[in-house]
Structure formats: structure tokens, C-alpha cells
Amino acid sequence: MVQQQVVIVGGGMVGLSLSLMLAKANIQVKLLEAIQYPDEQQAADLPYHSSFDARNTALSRRSVEIYQKLGLWDALQQHATPILQVHITEQGGFGKARLVAEQEKVESFGQVIENAWLGRVLLSQVRAQPLIELIDAAKVIAIEQNEQQVRLGYSRAGQQYQLETSLLIAADGRDSYCRQALGVSVDVHDYDQVAIVTSVETSKPHQQVGFERFSALGPLALLPLPGDYRRSVVWPVKKGTEHEWLGEENDQHFLDALQQTYADRAGKFVRTGKRFCFPLSQVLAERQAIGRVVLMGNAAHTIHPVAGQGFNLCMRDAYVLVRFITEQISRGQDMGDPEMLKAYEQARLSDQRRVIKFCDAVVRGFSTKNPALKLIRNTGLLAFDLIPGIKPLIANYAMGLKS
């Protein structure tokens, strides 16, 4: 039986980032991940190519600041693109809203980074950190806890292992085994949508402008990528229609739909990469602190990508949790104390609820075709663009600086 300070289950982007935050605070971590990563030599030999199939993440300014504090931003920035403007419009509507970084006196509203590069840098840093022990291809098969500790069972390469920890962090995704094993129920809302994700090339340079366009087919986000003419696409469409947009035989059909939606705003859509798709639903855990276990990332809350807030919300959760843990240690107290974890949960609920409510309201509000509601939506977009004081408030919130 091995005793560890902190065990994290889930080595995705949230789990990797959180483990580095803890190590930065001089806290030992054991990180378990179900998939098998390429070994260090394989990863070193594998060249990174900026491809049209790369999925990406929009990092808020707050998330960028966290990576800066971890000393990772110089490496991450090599394949990141700043968002200097955000344009929000509705197809067939008169309202529009525009945010300009220079007017809000900020360097940018955030950075768009390809997941392939973000994951590569995080994994490399985790492997180089002596305070982190990474165990991949490890499937958790049992969890139980008492007042003093959490006991975890996992299988790897046909063998079974057990370990104990005073604090377990479950960052094992939307369908979290840990959450289910602990009997935590979830509130699920199916949006009846599927997100189409890809990268495209346009004839006009993106000039670091991000577009959010609400169309008849769904809310479409077009964000700048490294390379003057490359842009990412996240397009939620009605479930059951996704096959219309997938496959090489539908490349031109997809490009034509983008062209019709955006007209000449991005120039001509000249090339598309392979499209990926995944179903969209809101999944909220009833509790996030369960004894000596805390849920993190999509295990705690999975939200609609309409405003690009999901990963950034998780990063703020992780940052605050590390602060609570380090303060607990500095007082010489138990770092897995259930009361402390409950206090963390309460401290994060306000920010989480605001983001979840906002994203859900945008999806529902722009999904209806009622003419009266469309008039209200477009009037609201005009008000956003014209009334003094609204832009700085919304901009700071979107950047993750008001949480």
C-alpha cells in the first residue's frame, strides 16, 4: 500500500494542468490516466505539424496568466494566436456587438491554441517534474473512503494495485467513473445538438478577429489560428444532421454553408480539414466535494461550448483549489479535510453558476425562431455595442478576470 499526498485521476488537459499547479506549490502528486501516452522517446521523435485537422481551445486571459505563472507560456505561445477583436452577429438580424482589445486597454481577450500543442507541452512538463508521478494505461476499478483516507484500486498491464491518499481529485471526464463510484448524481440537459469541429482556410487574413455568428443552423464560432488565413470552426448543429457535414465528399457542401452564413466577412472559404463531431449536453454534478474527494473539470460540470468558457472555468476551479490546499498546508492542517473541500466548493459556486447560466441562456435564447424574441435579441446586441459601461464589464468577465 503506497501513501501519497494527492492523487489525481484523469490526465487530460485539466488533470495535467492541475498537477503542474500542485507541483509548483511543492506538493507531491500521483497522476493516473486511463489511456497510454507515447513514451518520451516516441514523443520526442514525433514532429509537430500545424494541421487542418487540429482541434483547439480558446484560452481566456486568466488561463493565460495561470500558464505564465507556471512558466509555460513561452512554449505554449509558439502555436497560439491572440484574439484582438470579437464580433457577434445574428444571420438575418440587424444587431451586432463588437469588442476591441485596444479599446478595452488589454493586450488581447485571450489566445487560441491547438490542443495537439497544448497537450504536448503539458505532458512534457509533467514528465520532467520530479514531484509528479505519471501512471498511464491505468484504469480505476474501485474507490472507498473513510474519515482519514481514500483507498483507490486500479488495474494496469493485467496487474491490480492499491494506493491510499488523504486527497483524491477526480478529473476523469464527463462520464467520470469516480463520480459514479461515489454515488454522485448528475443533472443532464441534452441540447439535441452535435458540435462540428474543424479548421478552414479563408481568402482574407483573420487579423486576430474572432466571430460568433448565430445562424439558422446553429451558433457558429470562427476563431483565428496560427497562420494568417487559418481559422477554427465550432458549429453546433441539430443532432441527426451531422452526417450531412462529415466526410471528404461533403467538403464543398460544408464550405458553401459557411460562405452563406458569413457572406464576405472572412472572404472566400477555400479549404476545410477533416470534421470531427461530438454530442452537446449540459452535465452538472449534484456535489463536487464528497468527503476527501473533489470533482474537477468535466467530471464536475460539462457545459455548452457556445462561449468557449468550459476549459477556462475548469482552470479557475483548479487554481482556486490549489490555493485552498496550500493555505491548509501552511496552517499545518489536513490537506484533504472534508470541511476545507466543502469551503472550496462553496467558493466556486458563484462563478460556476454565472458561466453555466450564461451559456445555457445564450443557447436557448438564440435557438428560438420567434420573430418577437429575435427583435429582442438584436436590440440587446445593439445595446451592448452602444451603452457605455457594458463592454468593460462583459469583456472582463469573458476574459476570466471577474470570478
Tab-separated table of C-alpha atoms in Angstrom:
chain	number	residue	atom	x	y	z
A	1	MET	CA	0.000	0.000	0.000
A	2	VAL	CA	1.500	3.322	-1.115
A	3	GLN	CA	0.685	6.543	0.730
A	4	GLN	CA	0.580	9.701	-1.389
A	5	GLN	CA	-0.308	13.290	-0.634
A	6	VAL	CA	-2.534	13.985	-3.649
A	7	VAL	CA	-3.853	11.578	-6.276
A	8	ILE	CA	-5.425	12.897	-9.483
A	9	VAL	CA	-7.477	10.580	-11.679
A	10	GLY	CA	-7.580	11.848	-15.250
A	11	GLY	CA	-4.609	13.066	-17.281
A	12	GLY	CA	-6.379	15.255	-19.793
A	13	MET	CA	-5.616	18.952	-20.149
A	14	VAL	CA	-7.261	19.807	-16.823
A	15	GLY	CA	-5.555	16.987	-14.910
A	16	LEU	CA	-2.144	17.764	-16.410
A	17	SER	CA	-2.515	21.487	-15.691
A	18	LEU	CA	-3.686	20.891	-12.126
A	19	SER	CA	-0.800	18.523	-11.400
A	20	LEU	CA	1.658	21.198	-12.530
A	21	MET	CA	-0.040	23.803	-10.332
A	22	LEU	CA	0.292	21.486	-7.321
A	23	ALA	CA	3.926	20.688	-8.102
A	24	LYS	CA	4.629	24.423	-8.397
A	25	ALA	CA	3.321	24.667	-4.818
A	26	ASN	CA	5.797	21.906	-3.816
A	27	ILE	CA	3.076	19.278	-3.395
A	28	GLN	CA	3.709	15.682	-4.448
A	29	VAL	CA	1.232	14.270	-6.978
A	30	LYS	CA	0.412	10.852	-8.388
A	31	LEU	CA	-1.461	11.241	-11.693
A	32	LEU	CA	-3.420	8.288	-13.142
A	33	GLU	CA	-4.582	8.301	-16.765
A	34	ALA	CA	-6.610	5.576	-18.498
A	35	ILE	CA	-5.050	5.924	-21.966
A	36	GLN	CA	-1.444	5.084	-22.763
A	37	TYR	CA	0.640	8.065	-23.779
A	38	PRO	CA	3.530	7.686	-26.242
A	39	ASP	CA	6.755	7.210	-24.318
A	40	GLU	CA	9.230	10.086	-24.058
A	41	GLN	CA	11.361	8.917	-26.984
A	42	GLN	CA	8.309	8.440	-29.214
A	43	ALA	CA	7.034	11.895	-28.248
A	44	ALA	CA	10.438	13.445	-28.955
A	45	ASP	CA	10.650	11.754	-32.364
A	46	LEU	CA	7.105	12.746	-33.347
A	47	PRO	CA	7.252	16.069	-35.214
A	48	TYR	CA	4.561	18.604	-34.505
A	49	HIS	CA	2.691	19.717	-37.596
A	50	SER	CA	0.156	22.511	-37.553
A	51	SER	CA	-2.606	20.682	-39.421
A	52	PHE	CA	-6.085	21.427	-40.700
A	53	ASP	CA	-7.415	18.638	-38.515
A	54	ALA	CA	-6.161	20.147	-35.232
A	55	ARG	CA	-8.813	20.867	-32.653
A	56	ASN	CA	-8.186	23.858	-30.430
A	57	THR	CA	-9.012	25.700	-27.218
A	58	ALA	CA	-9.702	29.394	-26.665
A	59	LEU	CA	-7.757	30.344	-23.546
A	60	SER	CA	-9.083	33.323	-21.606
A	61	ARG	CA	-6.659	35.952	-20.336
A	62	ARG	CA	-6.983	34.426	-16.863
A	63	SER	CA	-5.970	30.996	-18.172
A	64	VAL	CA	-3.008	32.562	-19.993
A	65	GLU	CA	-1.967	34.241	-16.732
A	66	ILE	CA	-2.060	30.892	-14.939
A	67	TYR	CA	0.201	29.302	-17.560
A	68	GLN	CA	2.516	32.309	-17.307
A	69	LYS	CA	2.833	31.746	-13.561
A	70	LEU	CA	3.676	28.099	-14.260
A	71	GLY	CA	6.442	29.233	-16.620
A	72	LEU	CA	4.800	27.521	-19.606
A	73	TRP	CA	3.563	30.387	-21.707
A	74	ASP	CA	6.751	30.924	-23.740
A	75	ALA	CA	6.461	27.339	-25.001
A	76	LEU	CA	2.688	27.454	-25.495
A	77	GLN	CA	2.736	30.787	-27.285
A	78	GLN	CA	4.652	29.307	-30.225
A	79	HIS	CA	1.378	27.842	-31.521
A	80	ALA	CA	-1.154	30.312	-30.114
A	81	THR	CA	-2.935	33.248	-31.718
A	82	PRO	CA	-4.273	36.277	-29.795
A	83	ILE	CA	-7.888	37.379	-30.146
A	84	LEU	CA	-7.785	41.154	-30.625
A	85	GLN	CA	-11.417	41.641	-31.638
A	86	VAL	CA	-14.684	39.759	-31.153
A	87	HIS	CA	-17.644	40.318	-33.491
A	88	ILE	CA	-21.089	38.965	-32.525
A	89	THR	CA	-23.932	38.962	-35.054
A	90	GLU	CA	-27.083	37.087	-35.984
A	91	GLN	CA	-27.684	35.995	-39.559
A	92	GLY	CA	-30.617	37.949	-40.962
A	93	GLY	CA	-30.617	40.347	-37.986
A	94	PHE	CA	-29.693	43.996	-37.599
A	95	GLY	CA	-27.960	43.817	-34.232
A	96	LYS	CA	-24.229	43.469	-33.805
A	97	ALA	CA	-21.756	43.738	-30.974
A	98	ARG	CA	-18.020	44.302	-31.174
A	99	LEU	CA	-15.255	44.082	-28.604
A	100	VAL	CA	-11.846	45.584	-29.398
A	101	ALA	CA	-8.882	44.790	-27.156
A	102	GLU	CA	-7.259	48.178	-27.706
A	103	GLN	CA	-10.439	49.987	-26.632
A	104	GLU	CA	-10.671	47.843	-23.500
A	105	LYS	CA	-6.980	48.560	-22.805
A	106	VAL	CA	-5.919	44.915	-22.773
A	107	GLU	CA	-3.295	43.090	-24.800
A	108	SER	CA	-5.869	40.573	-26.040
A	109	PHE	CA	-9.105	38.882	-24.983
A	110	GLY	CA	-7.366	35.536	-24.927
A	111	GLN	CA	-5.403	33.136	-27.104
A	112	VAL	CA	-6.472	30.305	-29.399
A	113	ILE	CA	-4.160	27.313	-29.121
A	114	GLU	CA	-4.259	23.954	-30.843
A	115	ASN	CA	-4.944	21.076	-28.454
A	116	ALA	CA	-2.200	18.967	-30.021
A	117	TRP	CA	0.393	21.536	-28.974
A	118	LEU	CA	-1.151	22.327	-25.588
A	119	GLY	CA	-1.257	18.630	-24.699
A	120	ARG	CA	2.290	18.048	-25.915
A	121	VAL	CA	3.748	20.875	-23.816
A	122	LEU	CA	1.772	19.910	-20.699
A	123	LEU	CA	2.722	16.238	-20.939
A	124	SER	CA	6.387	17.083	-21.474
A	125	GLN	CA	6.394	19.344	-18.412
A	126	VAL	CA	4.631	16.756	-16.268
A	127	ARG	CA	7.190	14.105	-17.201
A	128	ALA	CA	10.028	16.484	-16.360
A	129	GLN	CA	8.581	17.391	-12.933
A	130	PRO	CA	10.096	15.201	-10.161
A	131	LEU	CA	7.151	15.850	-7.821
A	132	ILE	CA	4.702	14.262	-10.288
A	133	GLU	CA	4.478	10.528	-10.872
A	134	LEU	CA	2.515	9.846	-14.059
A	135	ILE	CA	0.949	6.415	-14.406
A	136	ASP	CA	-0.763	5.965	-17.762
A	137	ALA	CA	-2.810	2.994	-19.042
A	138	ALA	CA	-4.220	2.807	-15.501
A	139	LYS	CA	-7.913	2.019	-15.143
A	140	VAL	CA	-9.508	2.862	-11.799
A	141	ILE	CA	-11.660	-0.042	-10.632
A	142	ALA	CA	-12.573	0.789	-7.034
A	143	ILE	CA	-12.869	3.747	-4.664
A	144	GLU	CA	-13.722	3.768	-0.984
A	145	GLN	CA	-13.028	6.267	1.750
A	146	ASN	CA	-13.255	6.803	5.483
A	147	GLU	CA	-12.617	9.778	7.753
A	148	GLN	CA	-8.822	9.530	7.377
A	149	GLN	CA	-8.149	8.491	3.772
A	150	VAL	CA	-9.313	7.440	0.328
A	151	ARG	CA	-8.378	3.990	-0.959
A	152	LEU	CA	-8.090	3.618	-4.708
A	153	GLY	CA	-7.804	0.408	-6.730
A	154	TYR	CA	-6.612	0.385	-10.321
A	155	SER	CA	-5.501	-2.104	-12.958
A	156	ARG	CA	-2.525	-1.751	-15.279
A	157	ALA	CA	-0.975	-4.240	-17.685
A	158	GLY	CA	-3.010	-7.092	-16.220
A	159	GLN	CA	-1.995	-6.327	-12.636
A	160	GLN	CA	-4.068	-4.749	-9.874
A	161	TYR	CA	-2.767	-2.116	-7.487
A	162	GLN	CA	-3.998	-0.138	-4.496
A	163	LEU	CA	-2.958	3.166	-3.043
A	164	GLU	CA	-4.149	5.485	-0.307
A	165	THR	CA	-4.298	9.240	-0.229
A	166	SER	CA	-5.599	11.967	2.024
A	167	LEU	CA	-6.983	13.786	-1.023
A	168	LEU	CA	-8.319	12.436	-4.318
A	169	ILE	CA	-9.097	14.758	-7.226
A	170	ALA	CA	-11.338	13.198	-9.884
A	171	ALA	CA	-10.728	14.836	-13.259
A	172	ASP	CA	-11.755	11.824	-15.320
A	173	GLY	CA	-14.200	13.490	-17.674
A	174	ARG	CA	-17.873	13.859	-18.354
A	175	ASP	CA	-18.610	10.160	-17.780
A	176	SER	CA	-16.422	10.076	-14.653
A	177	TYR	CA	-16.028	6.615	-13.127
A	178	CYS	CA	-15.029	8.220	-9.827
A	179	ARG	CA	-18.198	10.276	-9.695
A	180	GLN	CA	-20.343	7.255	-10.386
A	181	ALA	CA	-18.471	5.070	-7.883
A	182	LEU	CA	-19.097	7.688	-5.194
A	183	GLY	CA	-22.820	7.736	-5.977
A	184	VAL	CA	-22.947	11.380	-7.044
A	185	SER	CA	-25.954	12.078	-9.232
A	186	VAL	CA	-25.923	14.483	-12.164
A	187	ASP	CA	-28.365	16.885	-13.744
A	188	VAL	CA	-28.303	16.353	-17.516
A	189	HIS	CA	-29.797	18.558	-20.208
A	190	ASP	CA	-29.457	17.310	-23.787
A	191	TYR	CA	-29.347	20.240	-26.220
A	192	ASP	CA	-30.222	17.927	-29.138
A	193	GLN	CA	-27.122	19.308	-30.869
A	194	VAL	CA	-23.834	17.971	-32.200
A	195	ALA	CA	-20.736	20.161	-32.494
A	196	ILE	CA	-18.896	20.063	-35.815
A	197	VAL	CA	-15.228	20.968	-35.219
A	198	THR	CA	-12.549	21.626	-37.828
A	199	SER	CA	-10.096	24.162	-39.273
A	200	VAL	CA	-10.551	26.106	-42.501
A	201	GLU	CA	-8.599	28.386	-44.793
A	202	THR	CA	-10.073	31.692	-45.977
A	203	SER	CA	-9.013	34.138	-48.678
A	204	LYS	CA	-8.965	37.061	-46.237
A	205	PRO	CA	-6.469	37.116	-43.341
A	206	HIS	CA	-8.140	36.734	-39.959
A	207	GLN	CA	-6.287	39.711	-38.395
A	208	GLN	CA	-6.803	38.120	-34.956
A	209	VAL	CA	-10.592	38.621	-35.142
A	210	GLY	CA	-12.996	36.082	-33.662
A	211	PHE	CA	-16.562	35.797	-34.978
A	212	GLU	CA	-19.633	34.468	-33.194
A	213	ARG	CA	-22.438	34.134	-35.725
A	214	PHE	CA	-25.908	32.907	-34.774
A	215	SER	CA	-27.352	31.224	-37.840
A	216	ALA	CA	-30.443	29.223	-38.719
A	217	LEU	CA	-28.339	26.057	-38.455
A	218	GLY	CA	-26.844	26.928	-35.064
A	219	PRO	CA	-24.334	29.256	-33.323
A	220	LEU	CA	-21.079	29.250	-35.303
A	221	ALA	CA	-17.725	30.296	-33.817
A	222	LEU	CA	-14.880	31.232	-36.170
A	223	LEU	CA	-11.589	31.904	-34.368
A	224	PRO	CA	-8.099	32.843	-35.593
A	225	LEU	CA	-5.348	30.196	-35.709
A	226	PRO	CA	-1.582	30.405	-36.329
A	227	GLY	CA	-1.086	31.324	-39.976
A	228	ASP	CA	-2.774	34.428	-41.358
A	229	TYR	CA	-5.508	32.556	-43.227
A	230	ARG	CA	-6.293	29.646	-40.900
A	231	ARG	CA	-9.361	29.673	-38.673
A	232	SER	CA	-11.020	27.198	-36.359
A	233	VAL	CA	-14.687	26.326	-36.655
A	234	VAL	CA	-17.006	25.139	-33.881
A	235	TRP	CA	-20.522	24.728	-35.243
A	236	PRO	CA	-23.296	23.132	-33.169
A	237	VAL	CA	-25.953	21.669	-35.477
A	238	LYS	CA	-29.127	19.726	-34.812
A	239	LYS	CA	-28.488	16.136	-33.767
A	240	GLY	CA	-29.102	13.751	-36.638
A	241	THR	CA	-27.931	16.217	-39.302
A	242	GLU	CA	-24.195	15.867	-38.587
A	243	HIS	CA	-23.618	13.268	-41.334
A	244	GLU	CA	-24.556	15.914	-43.876
A	245	TRP	CA	-21.368	17.801	-42.945
A	246	LEU	CA	-18.846	14.997	-42.392
A	247	GLY	CA	-16.605	13.165	-44.864
A	248	GLU	CA	-14.467	14.391	-47.754
A	249	GLU	CA	-17.387	14.075	-50.162
A	250	ASN	CA	-19.127	16.873	-48.233
A	251	ASP	CA	-16.179	19.292	-48.134
A	252	GLN	CA	-17.640	21.720	-50.641
A	253	HIS	CA	-21.108	21.467	-49.135
A	254	PHE	CA	-19.632	22.437	-45.763
A	255	LEU	CA	-17.637	25.321	-47.256
A	256	ASP	CA	-20.732	26.587	-49.092
A	257	ALA	CA	-22.725	26.577	-45.847
A	258	LEU	CA	-20.005	28.595	-44.108
A	259	GLN	CA	-19.938	31.017	-47.035
A	260	GLN	CA	-23.675	31.511	-46.901
A	261	THR	CA	-23.547	32.080	-43.142
A	262	TYR	CA	-20.653	34.555	-43.122
A	263	ALA	CA	-21.041	36.136	-46.579
A	264	ASP	CA	-17.834	38.104	-47.276
A	265	ARG	CA	-16.787	38.744	-43.671
A	266	ALA	CA	-13.963	36.197	-43.881
A	267	GLY	CA	-13.544	36.303	-47.640
A	268	LYS	CA	-13.930	33.060	-49.539
A	269	PHE	CA	-13.822	29.770	-47.627
A	270	VAL	CA	-11.320	27.897	-49.775
A	271	ARG	CA	-10.324	24.798	-47.799
A	272	THR	CA	-11.548	22.675	-44.925
A	273	GLY	CA	-9.908	19.996	-42.841
A	274	LYS	CA	-11.473	16.776	-41.623
A	275	ARG	CA	-14.538	17.412	-39.467
A	276	PHE	CA	-14.956	15.900	-36.024
A	277	CYS	CA	-18.218	15.798	-34.129
A	278	PHE	CA	-19.400	15.244	-30.581
A	279	PRO	CA	-22.815	15.483	-28.884
A	280	LEU	CA	-23.623	18.506	-26.751
A	281	SER	CA	-25.298	18.384	-23.387
A	282	GLN	CA	-25.003	20.075	-20.044
A	283	VAL	CA	-23.932	17.693	-17.265
A	284	LEU	CA	-23.731	19.111	-13.740
A	285	ALA	CA	-22.688	17.080	-10.713
A	286	GLU	CA	-25.025	17.388	-7.743
A	287	ARG	CA	-21.965	17.718	-5.471
A	288	GLN	CA	-18.318	18.491	-6.168
A	289	ALA	CA	-16.842	17.775	-2.731
A	290	ILE	CA	-17.554	14.296	-1.379
A	291	GLY	CA	-15.641	13.597	1.789
A	292	ARG	CA	-11.964	13.595	0.804
A	293	VAL	CA	-12.737	13.587	-2.910
A	294	VAL	CA	-13.261	16.654	-5.092
A	295	LEU	CA	-14.596	16.569	-8.660
A	296	MET	CA	-12.751	18.665	-11.214
A	297	GLY	CA	-13.135	19.531	-14.894
A	298	ASN	CA	-15.891	17.869	-16.901
A	299	ALA	CA	-16.475	15.441	-14.032
A	300	ALA	CA	-17.860	18.436	-12.123
A	301	HIS	CA	-19.503	20.387	-14.936
A	302	THR	CA	-19.720	19.890	-18.683
A	303	ILE	CA	-21.214	22.902	-20.466
A	304	HIS	CA	-22.097	24.032	-23.986
A	305	PRO	CA	-19.105	25.410	-25.956
A	306	VAL	CA	-21.066	28.383	-27.331
A	307	ALA	CA	-18.956	30.984	-25.479
A	308	GLY	CA	-15.746	28.972	-25.145
A	309	GLN	CA	-15.924	29.088	-21.342
A	310	GLY	CA	-15.749	25.415	-20.319
A	311	PHE	CA	-11.984	24.831	-20.087
A	312	ASN	CA	-11.370	28.310	-18.692
A	313	LEU	CA	-13.890	27.714	-15.917
A	314	CYS	CA	-12.071	24.470	-15.074
A	315	MET	CA	-8.744	26.299	-14.952
A	316	ARG	CA	-10.146	28.801	-12.459
A	317	ASP	CA	-11.529	25.934	-10.374
A	318	ALA	CA	-8.114	24.257	-10.330
A	319	TYR	CA	-6.291	27.465	-9.447
A	320	VAL	CA	-8.597	28.194	-6.514
A	321	LEU	CA	-8.412	24.597	-5.258
A	322	VAL	CA	-4.606	24.773	-5.190
A	323	ARG	CA	-4.848	27.991	-3.191
A	324	PHE	CA	-7.129	26.337	-0.644
A	325	ILE	CA	-4.782	23.347	-0.380
A	326	THR	CA	-1.648	25.445	0.067
A	327	GLU	CA	-3.314	27.601	2.706
A	328	GLN	CA	-4.367	24.447	4.534
A	329	ILE	CA	-0.798	23.130	4.454
A	330	SER	CA	0.621	26.453	5.647
A	331	ARG	CA	-1.618	26.173	8.731
A	332	GLY	CA	-0.289	22.677	9.366
A	333	GLN	CA	-3.726	21.178	8.800
A	334	ASP	CA	-5.036	18.180	6.869
A	335	MET	CA	-4.941	18.927	3.131
A	336	GLY	CA	-7.817	16.525	2.477
A	337	ASP	CA	-10.056	17.885	5.220
A	338	PRO	CA	-13.674	17.481	4.030
A	339	GLU	CA	-14.685	20.823	5.554
A	340	MET	CA	-11.961	22.607	3.609
A	341	LEU	CA	-13.083	20.933	0.388
A	342	LYS	CA	-16.655	21.977	1.085
A	343	ALA	CA	-15.435	25.537	1.583
A	344	TYR	CA	-13.681	25.342	-1.787
A	345	GLU	CA	-16.891	24.115	-3.423
A	346	GLN	CA	-18.886	26.992	-1.937
A	347	ALA	CA	-16.237	29.497	-3.036
A	348	ARG	CA	-16.533	28.376	-6.657
A	349	LEU	CA	-20.301	28.050	-6.974
A	350	SER	CA	-20.989	31.702	-7.787
A	351	ASP	CA	-18.586	31.830	-10.748
A	352	GLN	CA	-19.694	28.409	-11.980
A	353	ARG	CA	-23.386	29.249	-11.816
A	354	ARG	CA	-22.913	32.554	-13.673
A	355	VAL	CA	-20.995	30.883	-16.503
A	356	ILE	CA	-23.359	27.908	-16.737
A	357	LYS	CA	-26.436	30.143	-16.687
A	358	PHE	CA	-24.969	32.479	-19.297
A	359	CYS	CA	-24.000	29.706	-21.732
A	360	ASP	CA	-27.322	27.940	-21.323
A	361	ALA	CA	-29.261	31.203	-21.798
A	362	VAL	CA	-27.360	32.033	-24.999
A	363	VAL	CA	-28.078	28.592	-26.485
A	364	ARG	CA	-31.754	28.684	-25.580
A	365	GLY	CA	-32.214	32.373	-26.427
A	366	PHE	CA	-30.747	32.089	-29.915
A	367	SER	CA	-32.387	28.743	-30.685
A	368	THR	CA	-35.903	30.095	-30.922
A	369	LYS	CA	-37.174	31.477	-34.246
A	370	ASN	CA	-39.935	33.564	-32.669
A	371	PRO	CA	-39.834	36.967	-34.501
A	372	ALA	CA	-40.542	38.909	-31.303
A	373	LEU	CA	-37.654	37.243	-29.493
A	374	LYS	CA	-35.391	37.799	-32.498
A	375	LEU	CA	-36.187	41.527	-32.271
A	376	ILE	CA	-35.300	41.495	-28.563
A	377	ARG	CA	-32.031	39.649	-29.264
A	378	ASN	CA	-30.917	42.123	-31.896
A	379	THR	CA	-31.926	45.105	-29.792
A	380	GLY	CA	-29.839	43.626	-26.998
A	381	LEU	CA	-26.826	43.306	-29.314
A	382	LEU	CA	-27.211	46.959	-30.282
A	383	ALA	CA	-27.472	47.975	-26.624
A	384	PHE	CA	-24.310	46.030	-25.854
A	385	ASP	CA	-22.489	47.928	-28.573
A	386	LEU	CA	-23.821	51.382	-27.682
A	387	ILE	CA	-24.453	51.705	-23.935
A	388	PRO	CA	-21.350	52.886	-22.000
A	389	GLY	CA	-20.095	50.650	-19.195
A	390	ILE	CA	-21.439	47.340	-20.503
A	391	LYS	CA	-18.465	46.388	-22.665
A	392	PRO	CA	-15.767	46.561	-19.963
A	393	LEU	CA	-17.931	44.521	-17.599
A	394	ILE	CA	-18.643	41.784	-20.134
A	395	ALA	CA	-15.093	41.842	-21.501
A	396	ASN	CA	-13.530	41.332	-18.067
A	397	TYR	CA	-15.953	38.524	-17.320
A	398	ALA	CA	-15.285	36.789	-20.649
A	399	MET	CA	-11.545	37.058	-20.025
A	400	GLY	CA	-11.992	35.274	-16.696
A	401	LEU	CA	-10.912	38.310	-14.695
A	402	LYS	CA	-14.199	38.625	-12.816
A	403	SER	CA	-14.763	35.360	-10.988
